[in-house]
XYZ file of C-alpha atoms in Angstrom:
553
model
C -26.200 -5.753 14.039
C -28.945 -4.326 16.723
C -26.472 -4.566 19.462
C -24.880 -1.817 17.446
C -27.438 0.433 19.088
C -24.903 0.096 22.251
C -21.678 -0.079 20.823
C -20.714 1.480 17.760
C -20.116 5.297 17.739
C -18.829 8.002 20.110
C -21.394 8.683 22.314
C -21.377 4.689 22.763
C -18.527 5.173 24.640
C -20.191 4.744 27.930
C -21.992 2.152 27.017
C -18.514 0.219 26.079
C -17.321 1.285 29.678
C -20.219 -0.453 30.865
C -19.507 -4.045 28.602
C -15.432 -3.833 29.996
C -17.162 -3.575 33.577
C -18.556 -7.171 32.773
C -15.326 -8.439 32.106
C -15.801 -8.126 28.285
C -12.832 -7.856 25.981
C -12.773 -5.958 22.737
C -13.405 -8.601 20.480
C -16.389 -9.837 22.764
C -17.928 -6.265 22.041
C -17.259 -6.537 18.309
C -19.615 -9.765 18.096
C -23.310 -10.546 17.383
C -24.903 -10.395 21.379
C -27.137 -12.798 21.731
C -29.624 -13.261 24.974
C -30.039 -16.112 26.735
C -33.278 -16.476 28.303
C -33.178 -18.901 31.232
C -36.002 -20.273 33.681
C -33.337 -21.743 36.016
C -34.475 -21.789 39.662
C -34.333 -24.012 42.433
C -37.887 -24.862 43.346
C -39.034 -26.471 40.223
C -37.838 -29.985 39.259
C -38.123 -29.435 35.719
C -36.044 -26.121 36.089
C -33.101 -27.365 38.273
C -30.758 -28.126 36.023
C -31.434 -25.564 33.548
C -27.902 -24.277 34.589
C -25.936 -26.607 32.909
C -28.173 -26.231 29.556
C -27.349 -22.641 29.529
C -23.691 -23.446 30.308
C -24.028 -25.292 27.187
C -25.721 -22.860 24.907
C -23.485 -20.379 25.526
C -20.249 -23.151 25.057
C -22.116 -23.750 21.600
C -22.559 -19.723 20.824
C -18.830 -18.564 21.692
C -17.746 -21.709 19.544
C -20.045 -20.389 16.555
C -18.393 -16.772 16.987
C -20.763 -15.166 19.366
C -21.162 -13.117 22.828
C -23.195 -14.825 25.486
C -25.657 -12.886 27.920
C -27.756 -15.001 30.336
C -30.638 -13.256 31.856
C -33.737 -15.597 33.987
C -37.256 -15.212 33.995
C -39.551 -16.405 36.419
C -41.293 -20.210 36.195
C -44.349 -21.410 38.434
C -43.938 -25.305 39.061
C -47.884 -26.109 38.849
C -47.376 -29.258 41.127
C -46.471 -27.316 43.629
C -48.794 -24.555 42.900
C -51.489 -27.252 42.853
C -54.739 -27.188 45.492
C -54.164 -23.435 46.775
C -54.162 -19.899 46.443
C -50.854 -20.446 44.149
C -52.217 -21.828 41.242
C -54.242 -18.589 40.835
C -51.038 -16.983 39.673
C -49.732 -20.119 37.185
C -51.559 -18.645 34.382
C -51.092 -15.131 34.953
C -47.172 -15.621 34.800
C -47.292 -16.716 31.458
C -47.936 -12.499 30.239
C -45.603 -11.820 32.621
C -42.892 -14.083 31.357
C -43.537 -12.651 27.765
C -43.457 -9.341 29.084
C -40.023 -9.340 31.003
C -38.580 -10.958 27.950
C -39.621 -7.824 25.756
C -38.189 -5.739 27.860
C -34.305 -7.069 28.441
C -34.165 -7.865 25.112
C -35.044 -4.246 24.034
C -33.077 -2.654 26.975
C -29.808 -4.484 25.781
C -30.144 -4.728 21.864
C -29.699 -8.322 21.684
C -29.228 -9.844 18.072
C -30.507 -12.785 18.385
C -31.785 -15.167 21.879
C -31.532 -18.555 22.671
C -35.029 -19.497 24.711
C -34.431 -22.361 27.752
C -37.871 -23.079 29.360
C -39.129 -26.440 30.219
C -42.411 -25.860 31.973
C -46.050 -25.172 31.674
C -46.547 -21.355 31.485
C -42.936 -20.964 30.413
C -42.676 -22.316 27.591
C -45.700 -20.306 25.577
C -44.752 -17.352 27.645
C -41.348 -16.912 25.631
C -42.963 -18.391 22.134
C -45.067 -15.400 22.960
C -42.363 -13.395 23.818
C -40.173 -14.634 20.606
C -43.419 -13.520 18.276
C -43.754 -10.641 19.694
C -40.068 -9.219 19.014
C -39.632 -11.387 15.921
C -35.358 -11.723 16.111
C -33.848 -14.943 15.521
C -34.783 -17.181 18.090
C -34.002 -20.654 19.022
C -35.664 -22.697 21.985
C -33.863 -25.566 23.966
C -35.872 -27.061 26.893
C -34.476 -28.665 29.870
C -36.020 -32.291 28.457
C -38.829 -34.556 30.610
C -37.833 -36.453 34.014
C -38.243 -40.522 33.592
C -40.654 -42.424 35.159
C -40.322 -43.895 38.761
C -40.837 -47.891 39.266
C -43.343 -49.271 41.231
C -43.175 -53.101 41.071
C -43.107 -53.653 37.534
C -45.178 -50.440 36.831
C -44.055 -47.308 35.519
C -45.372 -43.889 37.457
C -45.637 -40.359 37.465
C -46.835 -37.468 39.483
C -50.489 -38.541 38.199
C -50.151 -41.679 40.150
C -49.346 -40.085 43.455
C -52.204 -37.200 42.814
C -54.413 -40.223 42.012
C -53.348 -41.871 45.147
C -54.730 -39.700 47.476
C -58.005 -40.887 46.230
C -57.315 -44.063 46.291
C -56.324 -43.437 49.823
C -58.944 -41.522 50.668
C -61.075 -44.430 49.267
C -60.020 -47.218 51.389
C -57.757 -48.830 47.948
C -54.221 -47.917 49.674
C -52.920 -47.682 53.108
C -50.806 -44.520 54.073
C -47.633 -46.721 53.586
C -48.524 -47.821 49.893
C -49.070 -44.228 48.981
C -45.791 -43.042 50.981
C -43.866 -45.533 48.694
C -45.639 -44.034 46.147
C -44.569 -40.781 46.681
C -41.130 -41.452 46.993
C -40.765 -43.519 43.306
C -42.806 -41.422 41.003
C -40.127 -38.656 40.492
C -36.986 -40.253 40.273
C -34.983 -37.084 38.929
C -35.376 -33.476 37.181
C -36.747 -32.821 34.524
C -40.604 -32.122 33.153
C -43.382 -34.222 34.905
C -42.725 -37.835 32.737
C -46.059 -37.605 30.709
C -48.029 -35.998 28.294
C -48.516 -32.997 30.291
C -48.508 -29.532 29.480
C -45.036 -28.603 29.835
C -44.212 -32.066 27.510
C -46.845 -31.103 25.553
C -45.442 -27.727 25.059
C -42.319 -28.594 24.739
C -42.805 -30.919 21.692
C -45.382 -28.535 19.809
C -42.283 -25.971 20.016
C -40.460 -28.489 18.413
C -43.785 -29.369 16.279
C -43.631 -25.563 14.964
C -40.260 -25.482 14.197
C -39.028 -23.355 17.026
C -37.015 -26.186 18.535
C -34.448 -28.743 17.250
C -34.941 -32.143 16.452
C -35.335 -33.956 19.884
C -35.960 -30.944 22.073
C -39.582 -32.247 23.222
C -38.620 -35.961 24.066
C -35.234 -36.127 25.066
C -35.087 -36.929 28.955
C -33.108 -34.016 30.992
C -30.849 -36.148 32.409
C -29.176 -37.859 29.192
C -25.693 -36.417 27.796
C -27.549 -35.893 24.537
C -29.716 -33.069 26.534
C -26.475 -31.345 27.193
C -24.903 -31.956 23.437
C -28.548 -30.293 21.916
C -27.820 -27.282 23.704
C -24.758 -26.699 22.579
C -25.869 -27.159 19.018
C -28.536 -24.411 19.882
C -25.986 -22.616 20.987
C -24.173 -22.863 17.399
C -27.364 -22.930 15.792
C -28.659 -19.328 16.549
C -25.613 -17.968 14.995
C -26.686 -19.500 11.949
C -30.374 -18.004 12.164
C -28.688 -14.849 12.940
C -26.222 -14.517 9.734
C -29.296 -15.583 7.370
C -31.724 -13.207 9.383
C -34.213 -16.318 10.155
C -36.644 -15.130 12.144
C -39.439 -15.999 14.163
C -41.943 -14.533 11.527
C -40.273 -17.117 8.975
C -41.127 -19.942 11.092
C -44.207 -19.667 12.888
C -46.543 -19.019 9.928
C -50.273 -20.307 9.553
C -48.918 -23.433 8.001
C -46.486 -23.965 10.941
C -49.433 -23.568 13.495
C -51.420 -25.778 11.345
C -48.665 -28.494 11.304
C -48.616 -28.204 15.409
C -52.320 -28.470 15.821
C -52.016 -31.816 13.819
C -49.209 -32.551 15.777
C -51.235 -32.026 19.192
C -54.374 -34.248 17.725
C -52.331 -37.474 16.732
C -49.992 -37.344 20.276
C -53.000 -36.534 22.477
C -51.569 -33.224 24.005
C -52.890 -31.426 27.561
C -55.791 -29.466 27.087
C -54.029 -26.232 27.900
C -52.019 -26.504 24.521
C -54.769 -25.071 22.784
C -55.087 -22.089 25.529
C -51.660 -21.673 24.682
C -51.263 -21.876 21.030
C -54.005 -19.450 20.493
C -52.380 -16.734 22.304
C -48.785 -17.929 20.576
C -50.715 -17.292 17.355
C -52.300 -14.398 18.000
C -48.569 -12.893 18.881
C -47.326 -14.105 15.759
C -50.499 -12.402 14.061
C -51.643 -16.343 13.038
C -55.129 -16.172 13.358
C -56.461 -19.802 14.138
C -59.666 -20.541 16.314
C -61.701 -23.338 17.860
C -63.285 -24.340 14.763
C -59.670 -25.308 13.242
C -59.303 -27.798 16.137
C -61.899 -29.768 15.494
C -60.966 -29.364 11.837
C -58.201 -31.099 11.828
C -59.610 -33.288 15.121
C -61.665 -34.949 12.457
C -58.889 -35.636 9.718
C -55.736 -36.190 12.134
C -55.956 -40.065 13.755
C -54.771 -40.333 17.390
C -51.498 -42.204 17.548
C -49.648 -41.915 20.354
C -51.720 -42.519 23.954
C -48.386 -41.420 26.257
C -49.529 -40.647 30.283
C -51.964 -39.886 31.583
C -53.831 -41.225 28.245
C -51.919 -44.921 28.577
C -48.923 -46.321 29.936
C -46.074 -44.984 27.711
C -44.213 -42.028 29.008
C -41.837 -39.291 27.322
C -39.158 -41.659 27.915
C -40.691 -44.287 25.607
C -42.050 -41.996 23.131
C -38.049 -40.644 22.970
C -36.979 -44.052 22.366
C -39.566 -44.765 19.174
C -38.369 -41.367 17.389
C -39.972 -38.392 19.057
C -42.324 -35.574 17.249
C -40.152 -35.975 13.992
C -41.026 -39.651 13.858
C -44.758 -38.678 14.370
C -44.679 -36.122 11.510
C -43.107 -38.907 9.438
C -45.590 -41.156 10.101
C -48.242 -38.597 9.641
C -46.401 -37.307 6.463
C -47.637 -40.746 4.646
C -51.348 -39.419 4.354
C -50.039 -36.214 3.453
C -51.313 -34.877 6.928
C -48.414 -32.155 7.290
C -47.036 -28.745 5.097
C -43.908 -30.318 4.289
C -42.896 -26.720 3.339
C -42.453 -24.665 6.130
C -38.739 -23.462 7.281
C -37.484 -24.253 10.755
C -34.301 -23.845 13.399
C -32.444 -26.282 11.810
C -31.877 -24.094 8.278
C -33.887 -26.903 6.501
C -37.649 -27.234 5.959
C -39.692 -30.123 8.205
C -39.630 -32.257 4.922
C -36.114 -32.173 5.031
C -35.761 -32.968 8.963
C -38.552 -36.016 8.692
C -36.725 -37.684 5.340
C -34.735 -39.847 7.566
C -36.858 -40.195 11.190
C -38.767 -43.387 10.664
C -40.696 -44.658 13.667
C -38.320 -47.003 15.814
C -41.083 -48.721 17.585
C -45.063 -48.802 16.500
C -46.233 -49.911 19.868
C -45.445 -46.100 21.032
C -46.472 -44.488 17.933
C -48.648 -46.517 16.306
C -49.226 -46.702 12.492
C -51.679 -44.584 10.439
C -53.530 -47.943 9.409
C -53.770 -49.117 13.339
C -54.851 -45.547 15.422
C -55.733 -45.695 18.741
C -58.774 -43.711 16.745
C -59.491 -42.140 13.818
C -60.073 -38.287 15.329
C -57.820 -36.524 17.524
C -56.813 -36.758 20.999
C -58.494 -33.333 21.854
C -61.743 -32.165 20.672
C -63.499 -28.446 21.266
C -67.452 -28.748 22.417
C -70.398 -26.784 21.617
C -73.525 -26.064 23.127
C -76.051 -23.738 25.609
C -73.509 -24.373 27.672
C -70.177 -23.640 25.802
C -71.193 -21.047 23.624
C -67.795 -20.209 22.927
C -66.782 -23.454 22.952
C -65.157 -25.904 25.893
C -62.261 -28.402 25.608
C -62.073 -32.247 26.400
C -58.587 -34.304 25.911
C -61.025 -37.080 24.342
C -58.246 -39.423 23.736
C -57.939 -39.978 27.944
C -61.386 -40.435 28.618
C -63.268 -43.936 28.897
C -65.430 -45.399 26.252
C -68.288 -45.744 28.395
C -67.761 -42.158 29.107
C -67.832 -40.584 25.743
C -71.475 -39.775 25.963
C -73.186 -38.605 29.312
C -75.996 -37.782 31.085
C -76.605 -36.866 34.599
C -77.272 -34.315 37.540
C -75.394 -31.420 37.963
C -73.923 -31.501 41.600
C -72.955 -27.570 41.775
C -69.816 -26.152 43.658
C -68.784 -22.262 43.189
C -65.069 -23.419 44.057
C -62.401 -26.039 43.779
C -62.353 -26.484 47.351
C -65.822 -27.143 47.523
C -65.295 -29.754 45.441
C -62.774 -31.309 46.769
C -64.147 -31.356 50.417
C -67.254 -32.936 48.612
C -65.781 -35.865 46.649
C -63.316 -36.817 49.670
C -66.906 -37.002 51.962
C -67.903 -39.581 49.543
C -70.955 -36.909 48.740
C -70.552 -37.562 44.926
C -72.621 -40.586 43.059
C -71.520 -42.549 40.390
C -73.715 -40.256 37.289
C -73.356 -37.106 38.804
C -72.442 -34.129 36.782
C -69.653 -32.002 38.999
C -69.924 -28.708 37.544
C -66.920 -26.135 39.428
C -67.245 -22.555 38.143
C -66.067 -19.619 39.114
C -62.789 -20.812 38.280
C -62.274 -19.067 35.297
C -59.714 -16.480 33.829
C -61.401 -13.316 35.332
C -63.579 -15.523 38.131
C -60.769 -17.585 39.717
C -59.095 -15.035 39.079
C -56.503 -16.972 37.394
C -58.220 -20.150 35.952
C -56.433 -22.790 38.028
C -55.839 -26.165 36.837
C -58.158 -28.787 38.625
C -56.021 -32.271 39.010
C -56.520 -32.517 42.580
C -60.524 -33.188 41.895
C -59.769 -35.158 38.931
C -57.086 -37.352 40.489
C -59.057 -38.315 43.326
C -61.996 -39.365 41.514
C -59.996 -41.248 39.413
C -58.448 -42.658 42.711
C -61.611 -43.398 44.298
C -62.356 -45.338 41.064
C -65.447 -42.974 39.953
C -63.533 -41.972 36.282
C -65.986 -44.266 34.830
C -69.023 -43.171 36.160
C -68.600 -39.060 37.262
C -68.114 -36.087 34.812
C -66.697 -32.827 35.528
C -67.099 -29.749 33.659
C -65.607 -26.302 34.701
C -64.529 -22.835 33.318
C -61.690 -23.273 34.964
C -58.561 -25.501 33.593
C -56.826 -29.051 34.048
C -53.416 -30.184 34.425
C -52.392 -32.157 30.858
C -51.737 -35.005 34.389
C -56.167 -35.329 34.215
C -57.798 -37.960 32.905
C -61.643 -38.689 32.395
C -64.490 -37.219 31.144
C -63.225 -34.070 32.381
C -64.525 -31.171 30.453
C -62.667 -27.108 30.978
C -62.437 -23.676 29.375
C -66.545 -23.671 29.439
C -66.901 -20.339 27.888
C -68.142 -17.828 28.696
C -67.102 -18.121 32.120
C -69.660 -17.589 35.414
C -68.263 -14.700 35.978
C -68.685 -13.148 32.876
C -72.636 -14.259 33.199
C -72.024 -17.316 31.329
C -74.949 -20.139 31.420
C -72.498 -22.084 33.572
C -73.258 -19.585 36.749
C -76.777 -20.587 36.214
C -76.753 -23.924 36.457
C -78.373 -25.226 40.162
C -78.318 -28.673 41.878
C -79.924 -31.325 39.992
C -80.465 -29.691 36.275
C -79.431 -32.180 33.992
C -76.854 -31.661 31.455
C -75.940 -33.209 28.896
C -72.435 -34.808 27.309
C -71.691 -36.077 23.940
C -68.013 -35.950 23.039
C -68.195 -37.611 19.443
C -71.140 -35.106 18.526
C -68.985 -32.429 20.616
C -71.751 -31.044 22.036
C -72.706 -29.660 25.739
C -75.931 -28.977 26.814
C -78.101 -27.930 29.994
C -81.393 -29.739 29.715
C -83.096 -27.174 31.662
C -86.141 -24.698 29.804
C -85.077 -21.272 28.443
C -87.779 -19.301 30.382
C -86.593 -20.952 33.467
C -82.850 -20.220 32.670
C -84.142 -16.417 31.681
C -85.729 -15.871 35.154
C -82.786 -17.205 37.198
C -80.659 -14.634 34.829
C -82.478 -11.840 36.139
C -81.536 -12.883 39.645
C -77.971 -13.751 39.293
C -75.285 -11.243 41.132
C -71.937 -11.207 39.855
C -70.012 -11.786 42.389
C -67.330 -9.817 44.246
C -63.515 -10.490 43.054
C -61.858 -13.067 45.271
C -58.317 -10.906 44.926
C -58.775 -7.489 45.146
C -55.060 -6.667 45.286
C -51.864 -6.757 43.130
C -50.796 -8.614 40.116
C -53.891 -10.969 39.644
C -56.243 -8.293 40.473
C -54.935 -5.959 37.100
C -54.629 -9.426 35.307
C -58.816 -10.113 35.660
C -59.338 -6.484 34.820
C -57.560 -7.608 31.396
C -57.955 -10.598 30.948
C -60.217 -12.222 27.671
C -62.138 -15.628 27.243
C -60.492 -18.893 27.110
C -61.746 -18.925 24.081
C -59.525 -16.319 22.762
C -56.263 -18.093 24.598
C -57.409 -16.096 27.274
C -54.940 -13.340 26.271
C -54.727 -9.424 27.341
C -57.328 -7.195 25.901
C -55.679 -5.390 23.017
C-alpha cells in the first residue's frame, strides 16, 4: 500500500499519533486510504449537493473495506462567472484544480481516490489531475439539473441568457423574462443541456473513467445517490487489481470519447479539454483527429442548446452507453479498452440498447452524417478554430460578410444591444484569448442575445476567445493563434470581408497579403489587461488553444 509511506514502521509513529487525532481507530489505519476529492461548495448549483454524494462514496468505500478521507477543491460556476472580470479566472482554475489535487494526494499517500466534480473546469481539471498521478481512480459527478417548464416548453439557462435579447429586442416584456428566470432552473444539478460540464461529464464516462450512468443521471434522483456508493465500492476493486488510470485512458479510450463527442454534439470546450486530458495521460491526439473522426462519426443526438431534448431525456433513452451501442453497429468504437467497472466497454454496451430513437436517433436516420463539432482551417485559423456545427442553422453553414471589429466582449455586447449590428455582419471579438483575455472567457452573453434578438440566422461571430457549450449559431472560437500572440485575427479592421464555410471547414480573410503585411508592421501588442496575481503568471504560461491551451512544459 502507498499509505504505508505514513504508517508502517517506527519512525511512523508520529504520523499514527496524528491518524488517532482524527478519530481513527487501529483497524482504520491498517486499511487501503483512499482520497476523496470533492468540489462541494455553496455557490454553484451544480456543486450543492455534492455533500451527500461524498457521504455516499465513502458509505460505499468503508462497506468495500476501506478508509475514507474527503478533501475539496475549488469549482468556478461559469453562469455566474459569466459577462465580467470573473470569467477571466474559469479557465485558469482548471491547472489549479489539477494542481491542488497532486499535491494532497502526494502529501497524504493516498491509495487510491474517488473524483466528485460536476462542472465545467472541474471535471478535466481532476481527469488531469488523475493522469497525472496515475493511482486508481474513479469519478462520480453530482448528475445534470432538469429542465424548468414554461407553458408546455422545456428550458434552461440558455433560454433566460437568450432572453435578454429577446428583451432587449422588443420580443418579451420584463415580466415574460422574470417568469423566465424563475422556471429555467428548477433544482441542482449541472446546467440541463449539452453544455460543457454535461458534456464533460459524459466523455468521463465516454473514456471509461466513470460508471455506467454517471453523465446522464439527473442529481436529484435516488439512483444519483445509489451510483456513488457503488463508486465508493468500486475503487476498492480498482485498487486490489492495481487498475489504474494509465490502463484506462489510452489512445483508443480518447479515440472512443472523441467519437463519442461527434455523434452527441458536445460543447466546444470538450476538445480544449480533452487535449490537455491527453496530453497528461501522454495520449497524443490533435485537431486533425477531430475532424477525422468528424467525417466518419454521424451526429445522433441534438440535446440543448442543439434541439429540444435535455440530459433528462437523453437519461431516459439509455445515456452514453446506449450511444456507444448504437454506434457499436458500424463498428464506430474500440470495443477493447478496460474501464471502472472491471469489464471492457464491449462488455458494459452488450446489454444498453437505445430505449427511445427520437433522443438518440439511429445510425440509418442521423441528424447528419459528420459530427456535431468540426475544427476550421484557414489565413485566419492557422492553427485551427472550432465550430459546434451540429447547433448552427443551415442557412448558416456557409458565410460571407463584413467584419464588424471589437477588441473586447464588452464592446460587443454594448454594440449588439444598440442594435449597431446588421443582419451579414461578421462580429469578430479578439483579444479574448488564453494569454490576451487573459483567461479566454466564454462568450454566451453575445451569443445569447443575438440569438434573442433573432439575428442567429443572419450574424456570425468568430473569436479567439471561447463559448459556453449553452451557444448556439454560427459561432466560431479558439481562432488560433490568438491577437495577442500576433495572430491574423488582431489584424483584421472594419469592413474586410471574411469568409465562412463550415462543410469545407475553412476560414478565411478576403483581404490582400501585402495589405495584411503592412498593417503587421504597424500592429502593437498590447499591454496585459491583469498585471497582478494568479492570471497574470497563468498568461506568462499559458500555450495555444490549439494545444488545449495547457502550461508550457
Amino acid at each position: 500500500m502507498k499509505s504505508n509511506l505514513v504508517k508502517n514502521g517506527l519512525e511512523k509513529a508520529p504520523h499514527r499519533s496524528l491518524f488517532r487525532a482524527l478519530g481513527l481507530t487501529d483497524q482504520e489505519i491498517e486499511r487501503p486510504f483512499i482520497g476523496i476529492v470533492n468540489s462541494y461548495n455553496d455557490i454553484v448549483p451544480g456543486h450543492i449537493n455534492l455533500d451527500k454524494i461524498a457521504a455516499a462514496v465513502k458509505a460505499g468505500v468503508r462497506l468495500a473495506g476501506g478508509t475514507p478521507f474527503e478533501f475539496q477543491t475549488i469549482a468556478v460556476c461559469d453562469g455566474i462567472a459569466m459577462n465580467h472580470i470573473g470569467m477571466k479566472y474559469s479557465l485558469g482554475s482548471r491547472e489549479l484544480i489539477a494542481d491542488s489535487v497532486e499535491i494532497m494526494a502526494t502529501a497524504h499517500a493516498f491509495d487510491a481516490l474517488v473524483f466528485i466534480p460536476n462542472c465545467d473546469k472541474v471535471v478535466p481539471g481532476m481527469l488531469m489531475a488523475a493522469a497525472r498521478l496515475n493511482i486508481p481512480s474513479i469519478f462520480v459527478s453530482g448528475g445534470p439539473m432538469l429542465a424548468g417548464t414554461v407553458g408546455d416548453r422545456k428550458v434552461s439557462v440558455t433560454q433566460v441568457f437568450e432572453g435578454v435579447g429577446a428583451a432587449a429586442g422588443g420580443k418579451i416584456d420584463i415580466e415574460e423574462l422574470t417568469y423566465l428566470e424563475n422556471q429555467a432552473c428548477p433544482t441542482c444539478g449541472s446546467c440541463a443541456g449539452m453544455f460543457t460540464a454535461n458534456s464533460m461529464n459524459c466523455l468521463t464516462e465516454a473514456l471509461g473513467m466513470g460508471l455506467p450512468g454517471n453523465g446522464t443521471i439527473p442529481a436529484v434522483y435516488s439512483e444519483r445517490i445509489r451510483l456513488a456508493k457503488s463508486a465508493g465500492i468500486k475503487i476498492m476493486e480498482l485498487w486490489e487489481k492495481d487498475i489504474k488510470p494509465s490502463d484506462i485512458m489510452t489512445d483508443a479510450a480518447f479515440r472512443n470519447a472523441m467519437t463519442m463527442d461527434m455523434a452527441i454534439g458536445c460543447s466546444t470546450n470538450s476538445v480544449l479539454h480533452l487535449m490537455a486530458i491527453a496530453s497528461e495521460a501522454g495520449v497524443k491526439i490533435d485537431l486533425n483527429m477531430f475532424n477525422e473522426l468528424n467525417n466518419i462519426t454521424p451526429h445522433l443526438c441534438k440535446i440543448s442548446p442543439a434541439g429540444n431534448h435535455h440530459m433528462e431525456d437523453l437519461y431516459r433513452a439509455g445515456g452514453v452507453q446506449a450511444l456507444f451501442n448504437e454506434l457499436n453497429k458500424k463498428d464506430l468504437v474500440d470495443r477493447g479498452v478496460m474501464t471502472v467497472t472491471g469489464l471492457t466497454l464491449g462488455e458494459n454496451i452488450a446489454n444498453a440498447p437505445v430505449q427511445d430513437y427520437s433522443v438518440i436517433r439511429p445510425l440509418d436516420n442521423p441528424y447528419n452524417q459528420s459530427g456535431g463539432l468540426a475544427i476550421l482551417f484557414g489565413n485566419l485559423a492557422l492553427e485551427g478554430a472550432v465550430v459546434k456545427q451540429g447547433a448552427v442553422d443551415p442557412e448558416m453553414m456557409q458565410h460571407q460578410g463584413p467584419a464588424r471589429v471589437f477588441d473586447s466582449e464588452e464592446e460587443a455586447v454594448e454594440a449588439i444591444l444598440n442594435k449597431k449590428i446588421l443582419a451579414g455582419d461578421v462580429i469578430v471579438i479578439r483579444y479574448e484569448g488564453p494569454r490576451g483575455g487573459p483567461g479566454m472567457r466564454e462568450m454566451l452573453t453575445p451569443t445569447s442575445v443575438i440569438a434573442g434578438m433573432g439575428l442567429d440566422r443572419e450574424v456570425a461571430l468568430i473569436t479567439d476567445g471561447r463559448f459556453s457549450g449553452a451557444t448556439r449559431g454560427s459561432c466560431i472560437g479558439h481562432v488560433s493563434p490568438e491577437a495577442a500572440a500576433g495572430g491574423l485575427i488582431a489584424l483584421v479592421e472594419e469592413g474586410d470581408l471574411i469568409r465562412i464555410d463550415i462543410p469545407l471547414k475553412s476560414l478565411e480573410l478576403l483581404v490582400d497579403d501585402s495589405i495584411l503585411a503592412a498593417r503587421k508592421q504597424k500592429w502593437i501588442r498590447p499591454e496585459p489587461r491583469i498585471k497582478t496575481g494568479y492570471m497574470q503568471r497563468y498568461a506568462e504560461m499559458v500555450q495555444s488553444a490549439s494545444t488545449g491551451a495547457i502550461f508550457k512544459k
